GROMACS .gro file of C-alpha atoms in nm:
model
  501
    1MET     CA    1  -0.500   0.869  -3.009
    2LYS     CA    2  -0.428   0.604  -2.746
    3ARG     CA    3  -0.335   0.752  -2.412
    4SER     CA    4   0.003   0.667  -2.265
    5ASN     CA    5   0.008   0.430  -1.969
    6LEU     CA    6   0.033   0.634  -1.648
    7ARG     CA    7   0.252   0.378  -1.475
    8ALA     CA    8   0.506   0.387  -1.757
    9LEU     CA    9   0.503   0.768  -1.757
   10LEU     CA   10   0.540   0.781  -1.379
   11PHE     CA   11   0.822   0.527  -1.384
   12ALA     CA   12   1.004   0.726  -1.652
   13SER     CA   13   0.962   1.053  -1.465
   14LEU     CA   14   1.039   0.897  -1.126
   15SER     CA   15   1.351   0.717  -1.245
   16GLY     CA   16   1.495   1.040  -1.386
   17ARG     CA   17   1.425   1.233  -1.065
   18MET     CA   18   1.552   0.945  -0.852
   19ILE     CA   19   1.882   0.928  -1.037
   20TYR     CA   20   1.924   1.305  -1.002
   21ALA     CA   21   1.848   1.292  -0.630
   22ILE     CA   22   2.081   0.999  -0.561
   23ALA     CA   23   2.357   1.164  -0.763
   24SER     CA   24   2.306   1.489  -0.571
   25LEU     CA   25   2.318   1.310  -0.237
   26ALA     CA   26   2.632   1.122  -0.340
   27ALA     CA   27   2.798   1.444  -0.459
   28LEU     CA   28   2.729   1.653  -0.147
   29PRO     CA   29   2.990   1.498   0.087
   30LEU     CA   30   3.258   1.514  -0.183
   31LEU     CA   31   3.163   1.873  -0.267
   32SER     CA   32   3.201   1.978   0.096
   33ARG     CA   33   3.544   1.814   0.120
   34LEU     CA   34   3.671   1.950  -0.213
   35LEU     CA   35   3.552   2.310  -0.185
   36GLY     CA   36   3.482   2.368   0.185
   37ALA     CA   37   3.179   2.474   0.386
   38GLU     CA   38   3.154   2.828   0.245
   39ALA     CA   39   3.149   2.697  -0.112
   40VAL     CA   40   2.870   2.457  -0.014
   41GLY     CA   41   2.681   2.752   0.132
   42LEU     CA   42   2.731   2.939  -0.196
   43VAL     CA   43   2.597   2.640  -0.390
   44GLY     CA   44   2.296   2.645  -0.157
   45PHE     CA   45   2.247   3.014  -0.235
   46PHE     CA   46   2.269   2.925  -0.605
   47SER     CA   47   1.989   2.668  -0.567
   48THR     CA   48   1.776   2.927  -0.389
   49ILE     CA   49   1.834   3.188  -0.661
   50VAL     CA   50   1.740   2.939  -0.933
   51MET     CA   51   1.417   2.854  -0.749
   52VAL     CA   52   1.330   3.220  -0.687
   53MET     CA   53   1.392   3.317  -1.050
   54MET     CA   54   1.159   3.040  -1.167
   55VAL     CA   55   0.875   3.272  -1.069
   56PHE     CA   56   0.942   3.467  -1.388
   57GLU     CA   57   0.803   3.183  -1.598
   58GLY     CA   58   0.475   3.329  -1.478
   59GLY     CA   59   0.278   3.007  -1.471
   60LEU     CA   60   0.300   2.983  -1.848
   61THR     CA   61   0.467   2.642  -1.828
   62SER     CA   62   0.148   2.503  -1.675
   63ASN     CA   63  -0.051   2.658  -1.957
   64VAL     CA   64   0.181   2.506  -2.218
   65ILE     CA   65   0.145   2.160  -2.059
   66GLN     CA   66  -0.233   2.188  -2.056
   67GLN     CA   67  -0.254   2.322  -2.413
   68LEU     CA   68  -0.025   2.053  -2.551
   69ALA     CA   69  -0.215   1.777  -2.368
   70TRP     CA   70  -0.535   1.908  -2.529
   71ARG     CA   71  -0.376   1.928  -2.877
   72ARG     CA   72  -0.218   1.585  -2.849
   73VAL     CA   73  -0.559   1.420  -2.810
   74ARG     CA   74  -0.677   1.597  -3.127
   75GLU     CA   75  -0.372   1.523  -3.342
   76ALA     CA   76  -0.526   1.186  -3.435
   77ARG     CA   77  -0.807   1.370  -3.622
   78ALA     CA   78  -0.599   1.633  -3.801
   79PRO     CA   79  -0.228   1.550  -3.756
   80ARG     CA   80  -0.071   1.826  -3.965
   81ARG     CA   81  -0.303   2.100  -3.839
   82PHE     CA   82  -0.255   2.029  -3.470
   83SER     CA   83   0.115   1.945  -3.507
   84ALA     CA   84   0.170   2.285  -3.667
   85SER     CA   85  -0.037   2.448  -3.395
   86SER     CA   86   0.164   2.272  -3.122
   87GLY     CA   87   0.492   2.362  -3.289
   88SER     CA   88   0.399   2.729  -3.318
   89LEU     CA   89   0.291   2.731  -2.954
   90ILE     CA   90   0.628   2.586  -2.851
   91LEU     CA   91   0.822   2.829  -3.071
   92THR     CA   92   0.632   3.126  -2.928
   93TYR     CA   93   0.690   3.034  -2.566
   94VAL     CA   94   1.054   2.932  -2.607
   95GLY     CA   95   1.129   3.257  -2.790
   96PHE     CA   96   0.950   3.462  -2.526
   97PHE     CA   97   1.135   3.297  -2.238
   98ALA     CA   98   1.469   3.325  -2.412
   99VAL     CA   99   1.417   3.703  -2.405
  100VAL     CA  100   1.301   3.699  -2.041
  101GLY     CA  101   1.599   3.482  -1.949
  102ALA     CA  102   1.842   3.720  -2.118
  103VAL     CA  103   1.695   4.013  -1.923
  104LEU     CA  104   1.730   3.823  -1.593
  105THR     CA  105   2.090   3.734  -1.676
  106PHE     CA  106   2.185   4.098  -1.726
  107ILE     CA  107   2.003   4.201  -1.407
  108ILE     CA  108   2.178   3.940  -1.190
  109ILE     CA  109   2.518   4.020  -1.343
  110GLY     CA  110   2.454   4.389  -1.282
  111LEU     CA  111   2.365   4.323  -0.919
  112SER     CA  112   2.649   4.077  -0.854
  113ASP     CA  113   2.872   4.331  -0.680
  114ALA     CA  114   2.589   4.444  -0.450
  115ILE     CA  115   2.502   4.081  -0.366
  116VAL     CA  116   2.864   4.013  -0.271
  117GLN     CA  117   2.918   4.332  -0.075
  118GLN     CA  118   2.584   4.373   0.101
  119TRP     CA  119   2.416   4.032   0.132
  120LEU     CA  120   2.645   3.730   0.148
  121LYS     CA  121   2.874   3.681   0.448
  122PHE     CA  122   3.199   3.488   0.398
  123SER     CA  123   3.565   3.487   0.500
  124ALA     CA  124   3.748   3.195   0.334
  125LEU     CA  125   3.641   3.286  -0.021
  126SER     CA  126   3.753   3.608  -0.189
  127ASN     CA  127   3.520   3.877  -0.320
  128ALA     CA  128   3.636   3.806  -0.676
  129GLN     CA  129   3.556   3.434  -0.645
  130VAL     CA  130   3.207   3.496  -0.511
  131GLU     CA  131   3.128   3.771  -0.764
  132TYR     CA  132   3.238   3.551  -1.057
  133SER     CA  133   3.021   3.270  -0.918
  134VAL     CA  134   2.718   3.499  -0.890
  135LYS     CA  135   2.765   3.609  -1.253
  136CYS     CA  136   2.767   3.244  -1.360
  137MET     CA  137   2.448   3.196  -1.160
  138GLY     CA  138   2.293   3.476  -1.366
  139VAL     CA  139   2.379   3.304  -1.694
  140PHE     CA  140   2.246   2.972  -1.563
  141VAL     CA  141   1.917   3.135  -1.459
  142GLY     CA  142   1.877   3.289  -1.804
  143LEU     CA  143   1.923   2.949  -1.969
  144ASN     CA  144   1.694   2.779  -1.719
  145LEU     CA  145   1.373   2.955  -1.828
  146PRO     CA  146   1.368   2.816  -2.187
  147VAL     CA  147   1.483   2.481  -2.044
  148MET     CA  148   1.178   2.475  -1.814
  149ILE     CA  149   0.942   2.542  -2.104
  150LEU     CA  150   1.102   2.275  -2.321
  151GLN     CA  151   1.078   2.017  -2.042
  152GLY     CA  152   0.713   2.117  -2.003
  153VAL     CA  153   0.663   2.045  -2.373
  154PHE     CA  154   0.771   1.682  -2.328
  155ILE     CA  155   0.547   1.650  -2.021
  156GLY     CA  156   0.244   1.801  -2.195
  157ARG     CA  157   0.286   1.559  -2.484
  158GLU     CA  158   0.331   1.272  -2.234
  159GLN     CA  159   0.682   1.199  -2.360
  160GLN     CA  160   0.855   1.155  -2.025
  161ILE     CA  161   1.049   0.854  -2.154
  162LYS     CA  162   1.203   1.059  -2.434
  163LEU     CA  163   1.276   1.343  -2.192
  164ASN     CA  164   1.449   1.099  -1.957
  165ALA     CA  165   1.698   1.004  -2.227
  166LEU     CA  166   1.827   1.361  -2.203
  167TYR     CA  167   1.748   1.443  -1.841
  168ILE     CA  168   1.935   1.152  -1.681
  169PRO     CA  169   2.274   1.226  -1.846
  170TYR     CA  170   2.215   1.596  -1.771
  171SER     CA  171   2.145   1.531  -1.403
  172LEU     CA  172   2.447   1.303  -1.367
  173ALA     CA  173   2.669   1.562  -1.537
  174ARG     CA  174   2.547   1.843  -1.308
  175THR     CA  175   2.613   1.645  -0.991
  176ILE     CA  176   2.873   1.369  -1.006
  177GLY     CA  177   3.012   1.472  -1.345
  178VAL     CA  178   3.123   1.816  -1.227
  179LEU     CA  179   3.307   1.667  -0.931
  180LEU     CA  180   3.474   1.398  -1.143
  181VAL     CA  181   3.609   1.670  -1.371
  182MET     CA  182   3.744   1.858  -1.069
  183LEU     CA  183   3.904   1.541  -0.933
  184ALA     CA  184   4.064   1.465  -1.270
  185PHE     CA  185   4.197   1.820  -1.311
  186PRO     CA  186   4.325   1.954  -0.976
  187GLY     CA  187   4.369   2.301  -1.126
  188TRP     CA  188   3.992   2.323  -1.168
  189ARG     CA  189   3.914   2.263  -0.799
  190SER     CA  190   3.767   2.603  -0.728
  191VAL     CA  191   3.421   2.745  -0.680
  192GLU     CA  192   3.455   2.953  -1.000
  193GLU     CA  193   3.521   2.644  -1.213
  194TYR     CA  194   3.232   2.463  -1.047
  195PHE     CA  195   2.983   2.727  -1.162
  196LEU     CA  196   3.144   2.765  -1.506
  197ILE     CA  197   3.101   2.392  -1.570
  198GLN     CA  198   2.737   2.419  -1.456
  199VAL     CA  199   2.677   2.686  -1.722
  200PHE     CA  200   2.840   2.470  -1.991
  201ILE     CA  201   2.623   2.169  -1.900
  202GLN     CA  202   2.306   2.381  -1.898
  203THR     CA  203   2.387   2.523  -2.242
  204THR     CA  204   2.446   2.176  -2.384
  205TYR     CA  205   2.119   2.046  -2.237
  206LEU     CA  206   1.923   2.336  -2.387
  207ILE     CA  207   2.069   2.272  -2.732
  208LEU     CA  208   1.984   1.900  -2.712
  209LEU     CA  209   1.623   1.967  -2.606
  210ILE     CA  210   1.577   2.201  -2.902
  211ALA     CA  211   1.737   1.951  -3.141
  212VAL     CA  212   1.510   1.663  -3.034
  213LEU     CA  213   1.192   1.870  -3.063
  214SER     CA  214   1.300   2.016  -3.398
  215LYS     CA  215   1.335   1.663  -3.531
  216GLU     CA  216   0.989   1.570  -3.402
  217PHE     CA  217   0.828   1.866  -3.579
  218ALA     CA  218   1.046   1.841  -3.890
  219ALA     CA  219   0.745   1.778  -4.117
  220VAL     CA  220   0.581   2.108  -4.022
  221LEU     CA  221   0.883   2.331  -3.950
  222GLY     CA  222   0.801   2.551  -4.247
  223ALA     CA  223   0.452   2.615  -4.111
  224LEU     CA  224   0.566   2.726  -3.765
  225SER     CA  225   0.550   3.090  -3.665
  226PHE     CA  226   0.577   3.313  -3.359
  227ARG     CA  227   0.224   3.408  -3.253
  228PHE     CA  228   0.157   3.666  -2.982
  229LEU     CA  229  -0.202   3.540  -2.973
  230TYR     CA  230  -0.087   3.227  -2.788
  231LEU     CA  231   0.075   3.438  -2.517
  232LYS     CA  232  -0.237   3.652  -2.490
  233ARG     CA  233  -0.464   3.349  -2.457
  234GLY     CA  234  -0.236   3.184  -2.206
  235TRP     CA  235  -0.214   3.490  -1.986
  236ARG     CA  236  -0.568   3.462  -1.848
  237PHE     CA  237  -0.499   3.120  -1.703
  238SER     CA  238  -0.137   3.190  -1.623
  239ARG     CA  239  -0.188   3.514  -1.435
  240GLY     CA  240  -0.356   3.316  -1.159
  241VAL     CA  241  -0.071   3.066  -1.163
  242LEU     CA  242   0.177   3.357  -1.171
  243LEU     CA  243   0.038   3.494  -0.848
  244ILE     CA  244   0.055   3.145  -0.697
  245SER     CA  245   0.414   3.113  -0.822
  246ILE     CA  246   0.519   3.447  -0.674
  247THR     CA  247   0.362   3.378  -0.337
  248SER     CA  248   0.471   3.012  -0.336
  249VAL     CA  249   0.832   3.100  -0.412
  250PHE     CA  250   0.816   3.351  -0.129
  251VAL     CA  251   0.678   3.109   0.129
  252VAL     CA  252   0.895   2.817   0.012
  253GLN     CA  253   1.222   3.010  -0.017
  254ILE     CA  254   1.183   3.278   0.251
  255ASP     CA  255   1.365   3.069   0.513
  256LYS     CA  256   1.664   3.016   0.285
  257LEU     CA  257   1.673   3.376   0.163
  258TYR     CA  258   1.649   3.510   0.517
  259LEU     CA  259   1.919   3.278   0.651
  260SER     CA  260   2.154   3.337   0.354
  261GLY     CA  261   2.169   3.705   0.450
  262ASN     CA  262   2.148   3.666   0.828
  263SER     CA  263   2.401   3.391   0.890
  264SER     CA  264   2.750   3.316   0.763
  265LEU     CA  265   2.793   3.096   0.456
  266ALA     CA  266   2.959   2.839   0.684
  267ASP     CA  267   2.654   2.825   0.914
  268TYR     CA  268   2.420   2.838   0.616
  269ALA     CA  269   2.599   2.535   0.468
  270ALA     CA  270   2.442   2.298   0.725
  271TYR     CA  271   2.095   2.437   0.657
  272SER     CA  272   2.154   2.424   0.281
  273LEU     CA  273   2.272   2.063   0.294
  274ALA     CA  274   1.982   1.965   0.519
  275SER     CA  275   1.744   2.139   0.279
  276THR     CA  276   1.892   1.949  -0.014
  277LEU     CA  277   1.858   1.617   0.168
  278ALA     CA  278   1.505   1.708   0.278
  279GLY     CA  279   1.421   1.769  -0.087
  280PHE     CA  280   1.424   1.393  -0.149
  281PRO     CA  281   1.040   1.373  -0.136
  282TYR     CA  282   1.028   1.611  -0.433
  283ILE     CA  283   1.145   1.317  -0.644
  284PHE     CA  284   0.806   1.157  -0.597
  285SER     CA  285   0.593   1.472  -0.603
  286THR     CA  286   0.756   1.622  -0.913
  287ALA     CA  287   0.736   1.292  -1.100
  288LEU     CA  288   0.374   1.248  -0.992
  289ASN     CA  289   0.278   1.601  -1.093
  290SER     CA  290   0.427   1.556  -1.439
  291VAL     CA  291   0.179   1.275  -1.509
  292LEU     CA  292  -0.119   1.386  -1.299
  293PHE     CA  293  -0.162   1.739  -1.431
  294PRO     CA  294  -0.198   1.646  -1.801
  295ARG     CA  295  -0.417   1.344  -1.717
  296PHE     CA  296  -0.643   1.538  -1.477
  297SER     CA  297  -0.680   1.799  -1.754
  298ILE     CA  298  -0.792   1.534  -2.001
  299ASN     CA  299  -1.033   1.366  -1.755
  300LEU     CA  300  -1.190   1.695  -1.644
  301ASP     CA  301  -1.228   1.799  -2.007
  302ALA     CA  302  -1.422   1.474  -2.060
  303ALA     CA  303  -1.621   1.532  -1.734
  304ASP     CA  304  -1.517   1.184  -1.616
  305GLU     CA  305  -1.558   1.214  -1.236
  306TYR     CA  306  -1.494   0.844  -1.175
  307LYS     CA  307  -1.149   0.855  -1.332
  308VAL     CA  308  -1.066   1.176  -1.145
  309LEU     CA  309  -1.175   1.017  -0.815
  310SER     CA  310  -0.984   0.693  -0.879
  311LEU     CA  311  -0.665   0.870  -0.983
  312PHE     CA  312  -0.686   1.124  -0.699
  313GLY     CA  313  -0.750   0.858  -0.435
  314VAL     CA  314  -0.474   0.617  -0.534
  315SER     CA  315  -0.222   0.900  -0.582
  316CYS     CA  316  -0.293   1.050  -0.240
  317ALA     CA  317  -0.279   0.710  -0.070
  318ALA     CA  318   0.052   0.612  -0.231
  319ILE     CA  319   0.230   0.942  -0.167
  320THR     CA  320   0.103   0.959   0.193
  321PHE     CA  321   0.226   0.607   0.267
  322LEU     CA  322   0.569   0.672   0.116
  323MET     CA  323   0.615   1.006   0.293
  324VAL     CA  324   0.527   0.867   0.636
  325VAL     CA  325   0.768   0.575   0.596
  326LEU     CA  326   1.044   0.808   0.474
  327CYS     CA  327   1.006   1.054   0.763
  328VAL     CA  328   1.002   0.783   1.028
  329ALA     CA  329   1.305   0.610   0.874
  330VAL     CA  330   1.508   0.933   0.864
  331TYR     CA  331   1.413   1.015   1.223
  332PHE     CA  332   1.538   0.680   1.351
  333PHE     CA  333   1.824   0.601   1.113
  334GLY     CA  334   1.942   0.929   0.959
  335GLY     CA  335   2.199   1.030   1.221
  336SER     CA  336   2.434   0.735   1.178
  337LEU     CA  337   2.425   0.770   0.799
  338LEU     CA  338   2.512   1.141   0.812
  339ALA     CA  339   2.808   1.068   1.040
  340LEU     CA  340   2.960   0.843   0.773
  341PHE     CA  341   2.967   1.103   0.498
  342PHE     CA  342   3.007   1.446   0.658
  343THR     CA  343   3.250   1.604   0.900
  344PRO     CA  344   3.133   1.581   1.264
  345ASP     CA  345   3.029   1.948   1.283
  346LEU     CA  346   2.831   1.934   0.959
  347ALA     CA  347   2.675   1.598   1.046
  348THR     CA  348   2.556   1.732   1.382
  349GLY     CA  349   2.415   2.050   1.229
  350ILE     CA  350   2.240   1.865   0.947
  351GLY     CA  351   2.105   1.600   1.184
  352GLN     CA  352   1.929   1.860   1.398
  353ILE     CA  353   1.766   2.040   1.104
  354LEU     CA  354   1.689   1.754   0.863
  355PRO     CA  355   1.396   1.580   1.040
  356VAL     CA  356   1.203   1.906   1.078
  357LEU     CA  357   1.259   2.015   0.719
  358LEU     CA  358   1.179   1.666   0.590
  359ILE     CA  359   0.836   1.651   0.754
  360GLY     CA  360   0.748   1.988   0.601
  361THR     CA  361   0.868   1.880   0.257
  362ALA     CA  362   0.680   1.550   0.286
  363LEU     CA  363   0.357   1.739   0.353
  364GLN     CA  364   0.434   1.962   0.055
  365SER     CA  365   0.477   1.652  -0.159
  366VAL     CA  366   0.139   1.512  -0.055
  367LEU     CA  367  -0.014   1.846  -0.154
  368ILE     CA  368   0.103   1.802  -0.513
  369VAL     CA  369  -0.198   1.577  -0.585
  370PRO     CA  370  -0.472   1.829  -0.494
  371PHE     CA  371  -0.262   2.107  -0.647
  372ALA     CA  372  -0.242   1.924  -0.982
  373LEU     CA  373  -0.620   1.885  -0.972
  374GLN     CA  374  -0.666   2.255  -0.895
  375LEU     CA  375  -0.450   2.357  -1.191
  376ALA     CA  376  -0.626   2.114  -1.423
  377ALA     CA  377  -0.960   2.263  -1.314
  378LYS     CA  378  -0.816   2.616  -1.363
  379TRP     CA  379  -0.895   2.682  -0.997
  380THR     CA  380  -0.597   2.892  -0.894
  381SER     CA  381  -0.752   3.099  -0.616
  382LEU     CA  382  -0.722   2.846  -0.331
  383ALA     CA  383  -0.343   2.813  -0.326
  384LEU     CA  384  -0.311   3.189  -0.375
  385ARG     CA  385  -0.536   3.270  -0.080
  386LEU     CA  386  -0.356   3.028   0.150
  387ASN     CA  387  -0.023   3.182   0.057
  388LEU     CA  388  -0.151   3.536   0.106
  389ILE     CA  389  -0.277   3.444   0.453
  390TRP     CA  390   0.058   3.289   0.544
  391ILE     CA  391   0.292   3.564   0.415
  392PRO     CA  392   0.225   3.823   0.691
  393ILE     CA  393   0.240   3.544   0.950
  394VAL     CA  394   0.582   3.418   0.835
  395LEU     CA  395   0.724   3.771   0.812
  396LEU     CA  396   0.667   3.803   1.186
  397LEU     CA  397   0.725   3.440   1.280
  398LEU     CA  398   1.050   3.361   1.094
  399PRO     CA  399   1.276   3.628   1.251
  400ALA     CA  400   1.140   3.542   1.596
  401LEU     CA  401   1.202   3.168   1.550
  402VAL     CA  402   1.554   3.222   1.412
  403HIS     CA  403   1.636   3.462   1.696
  404LYS     CA  404   1.521   3.208   1.956
  405PHE     CA  405   1.640   2.879   1.804
  406GLY     CA  406   1.910   2.976   1.551
  407VAL     CA  407   1.906   2.843   1.193
  408ILE     CA  408   1.673   2.558   1.289
  409GLY     CA  409   1.408   2.826   1.344
  410GLY     CA  410   1.378   2.847   0.965
  411ALA     CA  411   1.292   2.476   0.960
  412TYR     CA  412   1.022   2.527   1.224
  413ALA     CA  413   0.863   2.801   1.012
  414TRP     CA  414   0.865   2.569   0.709
  415LEU     CA  415   0.697   2.290   0.907
  416ILE     CA  416   0.425   2.517   1.049
  417TYR     CA  417   0.342   2.649   0.702
  418ASN     CA  418   0.299   2.302   0.555
  419VAL     CA  419   0.080   2.176   0.839
  420PHE     CA  420  -0.141   2.483   0.794
  421SER     CA  421  -0.153   2.445   0.415
  422THR     CA  422  -0.217   2.068   0.413
  423ILE     CA  423  -0.513   2.075   0.652
  424LEU     CA  424  -0.692   2.360   0.477
  425THR     CA  425  -0.620   2.238   0.123
  426PHE     CA  426  -0.771   1.892   0.167
  427ILE     CA  427  -1.076   2.032   0.347
  428LEU     CA  428  -1.144   2.295   0.080
  429VAL     CA  429  -1.071   2.069  -0.219
  430ALA     CA  430  -1.323   1.815  -0.084
  431ARG     CA  431  -1.574   2.096  -0.049
  432ARG     CA  432  -1.519   2.205  -0.412
  433PHE     CA  433  -1.521   1.850  -0.555
  434SER     CA  434  -1.785   1.678  -0.342
  435PHE     CA  435  -1.715   1.337  -0.495
  436LEU     CA  436  -1.370   1.345  -0.325
  437LYS     CA  437  -1.499   1.374   0.034
  438ALA     CA  438  -1.447   1.006   0.110
  439VAL     CA  439  -1.078   1.037   0.025
  440ASN     CA  440  -0.995   1.253   0.330
  441ALA     CA  441  -1.123   1.001   0.585
  442GLU     CA  442  -0.940   0.719   0.409
  443LEU     CA  443  -0.617   0.920   0.403
  444MET     CA  444  -0.635   0.976   0.778
  445ARG     CA  445  -0.667   0.600   0.831
  446ILE     CA  446  -0.372   0.531   0.602
  447PHE     CA  447  -0.166   0.798   0.779
  448ALA     CA  448  -0.242   0.665   1.128
  449VAL     CA  449  -0.183   0.298   1.048
  450THR     CA  450   0.137   0.368   0.853
  451LEU     CA  451   0.276   0.599   1.122
  452ILE     CA  452   0.214   0.360   1.412
  453SER     CA  453   0.341   0.056   1.220
  454SER     CA  454   0.653   0.234   1.094
  455VAL     CA  455   0.743   0.374   1.436
  456VAL     CA  456   0.710   0.033   1.605
  457ILE     CA  457   0.910  -0.147   1.335
  458CYS     CA  458   1.185   0.116   1.308
  459TYR     CA  459   1.222   0.139   1.686
  460ALA     CA  460   1.264  -0.238   1.710
  461VAL     CA  461   1.507  -0.247   1.417
  462LYS     CA  462   1.715   0.034   1.570
  463ALA     CA  463   1.733  -0.149   1.903
  464VAL     CA  464   1.839  -0.476   1.740
  465ALA     CA  465   2.100  -0.305   1.522
  466ALA     CA  466   2.247  -0.115   1.818
  467ALA     CA  467   2.268  -0.429   2.034
  468PHE     CA  468   2.402  -0.689   1.791
  469MET     CA  469   2.555  -0.523   1.483
  470ASP     CA  470   2.841  -0.293   1.385
  471THR     CA  471   2.780   0.033   1.197
  472TYR     CA  472   2.771  -0.107   0.843
  473GLU     CA  473   2.573  -0.418   0.932
  474GLY     CA  474   2.326  -0.199   1.118
  475LEU     CA  475   2.283   0.035   0.821
  476ALA     CA  476   2.226  -0.258   0.587
  477PHE     CA  477   1.971  -0.408   0.825
  478GLU     CA  478   1.792  -0.074   0.868
  479THR     CA  479   1.783  -0.013   0.492
  480ALA     CA  480   1.647  -0.362   0.425
  481SER     CA  481   1.379  -0.308   0.690
  482VAL     CA  482   1.261   0.017   0.530
  483LEU     CA  483   1.249  -0.147   0.187
  484ALA     CA  484   1.051  -0.435   0.337
  485ILE     CA  485   0.795  -0.190   0.478
  486VAL     CA  486   0.756  -0.033   0.133
  487VAL     CA  487   0.717  -0.373  -0.037
  488VAL     CA  488   0.456  -0.487   0.217
  489GLY     CA  489   0.273  -0.157   0.173
  490GLY     CA  490   0.274  -0.202  -0.204
  491TYR     CA  491   0.124  -0.548  -0.161
  492ILE     CA  492  -0.147  -0.417   0.072
  493PHE     CA  493  -0.235  -0.135  -0.170
  494ARG     CA  494  -0.214  -0.354  -0.482
  495LYS     CA  495  -0.588  -0.333  -0.554
  496LYS     CA  496  -0.579   0.046  -0.534
  497LEU     CA  497  -0.275   0.068  -0.760
  498VAL     CA  498  -0.472  -0.104  -1.037
  499HIS     CA  499  -0.655   0.228  -1.087
  500PHE     CA  500  -0.328   0.409  -1.163
  501ARG     CA  501  -0.323   0.360  -1.538
   0.00000   0.00000   0.00000
């Protein structure tokens, strides 16, 4: 079977994530004005809960992606046999996670009163509003587990383009669509209706994913069956990923969990909004991971070190360049943009937190390349050990930083963790895969040149805009300058990008 073109897959995955991110960013200011700061804080808590509950997929999504990538290559030899095998694998995992999701839904609903009374701090919202919202969060989480597996199925079969046809309308509905409904129907402008609509959209998306896959496997539907053997086989690989997931969720979400219970929802709103904005780099890393992990798995299975090296090198170079440019641009230009869309208090709070969170998230995004390689090689111990080393450190460090600096202390903890993790990961991955050693030195050169060039250009652009242009002209000039840096970088790296295929 001919392999899909990586650039087309990346573009499909990236475009879907980009649309979701832009829609989210566009929706945030309107959300804060429609529902208020406490509601925004509650939405931030919702995002944290969804991320934390993802740990219960136990790393099995990664196993499904790897297994389906392996089967897809072999479908050319025995189409019906491997199609039936793939279909049964999907049926088994979706059924299993539907049960796990139902259990989580009942647990969260059962704990909703305790969460409202003992954890969240609010004054403008009523207890009934917040408790209803938490119950809706529980239903959403239960639906999200089978959704994750089904999205993994499309990724494992390298069908990101088909997935995008569903994911883009879904992402627009969850962000801008919800707010348009609330604008059209003033009686629905409440936090309860916001979460109820989210549940409806998630249910619809789940049904559509199942319908599309059922059509694809229509020829072998009668041969599909639920097989516990697939779960048993997947557990050996996934238990390592499960431990990574548990520890990763802890280290990634600990700042948000801690602040959600140790600050008011109004104060948490600024941190939550900054965290959402700082999540922009995840567009690139998530899209990149969805194409790298299956392809690394195939190349390692074929023992093709040259293709692994080429793909690893160009991916690291591209993501490093983009992240440096993004961080420098936000540092110089972000404040004036925030002031246009948010109230002065929120804009000030977000502006202080965003640059710190963004650098940490950018480092996390660069790490997605070595992490995809580790998973493809079934080497799960490195990420786990790094997380286990960090957990006792952050348990002591986070409260101290928050006590001294306020909510921005959570951002400092996030940044320190990612600096620690990035340095050790690249050193140890190069030690494990000796043919990758040259990549680290090259990445340092790319980082240094990009950082110095971007700082000089952005500083000059900021000075020119401040001296000769009004607010909107300045923003247009600054945006054009950043895009020009990216285009020039793409031209410089054009020979490297040839290897991304």
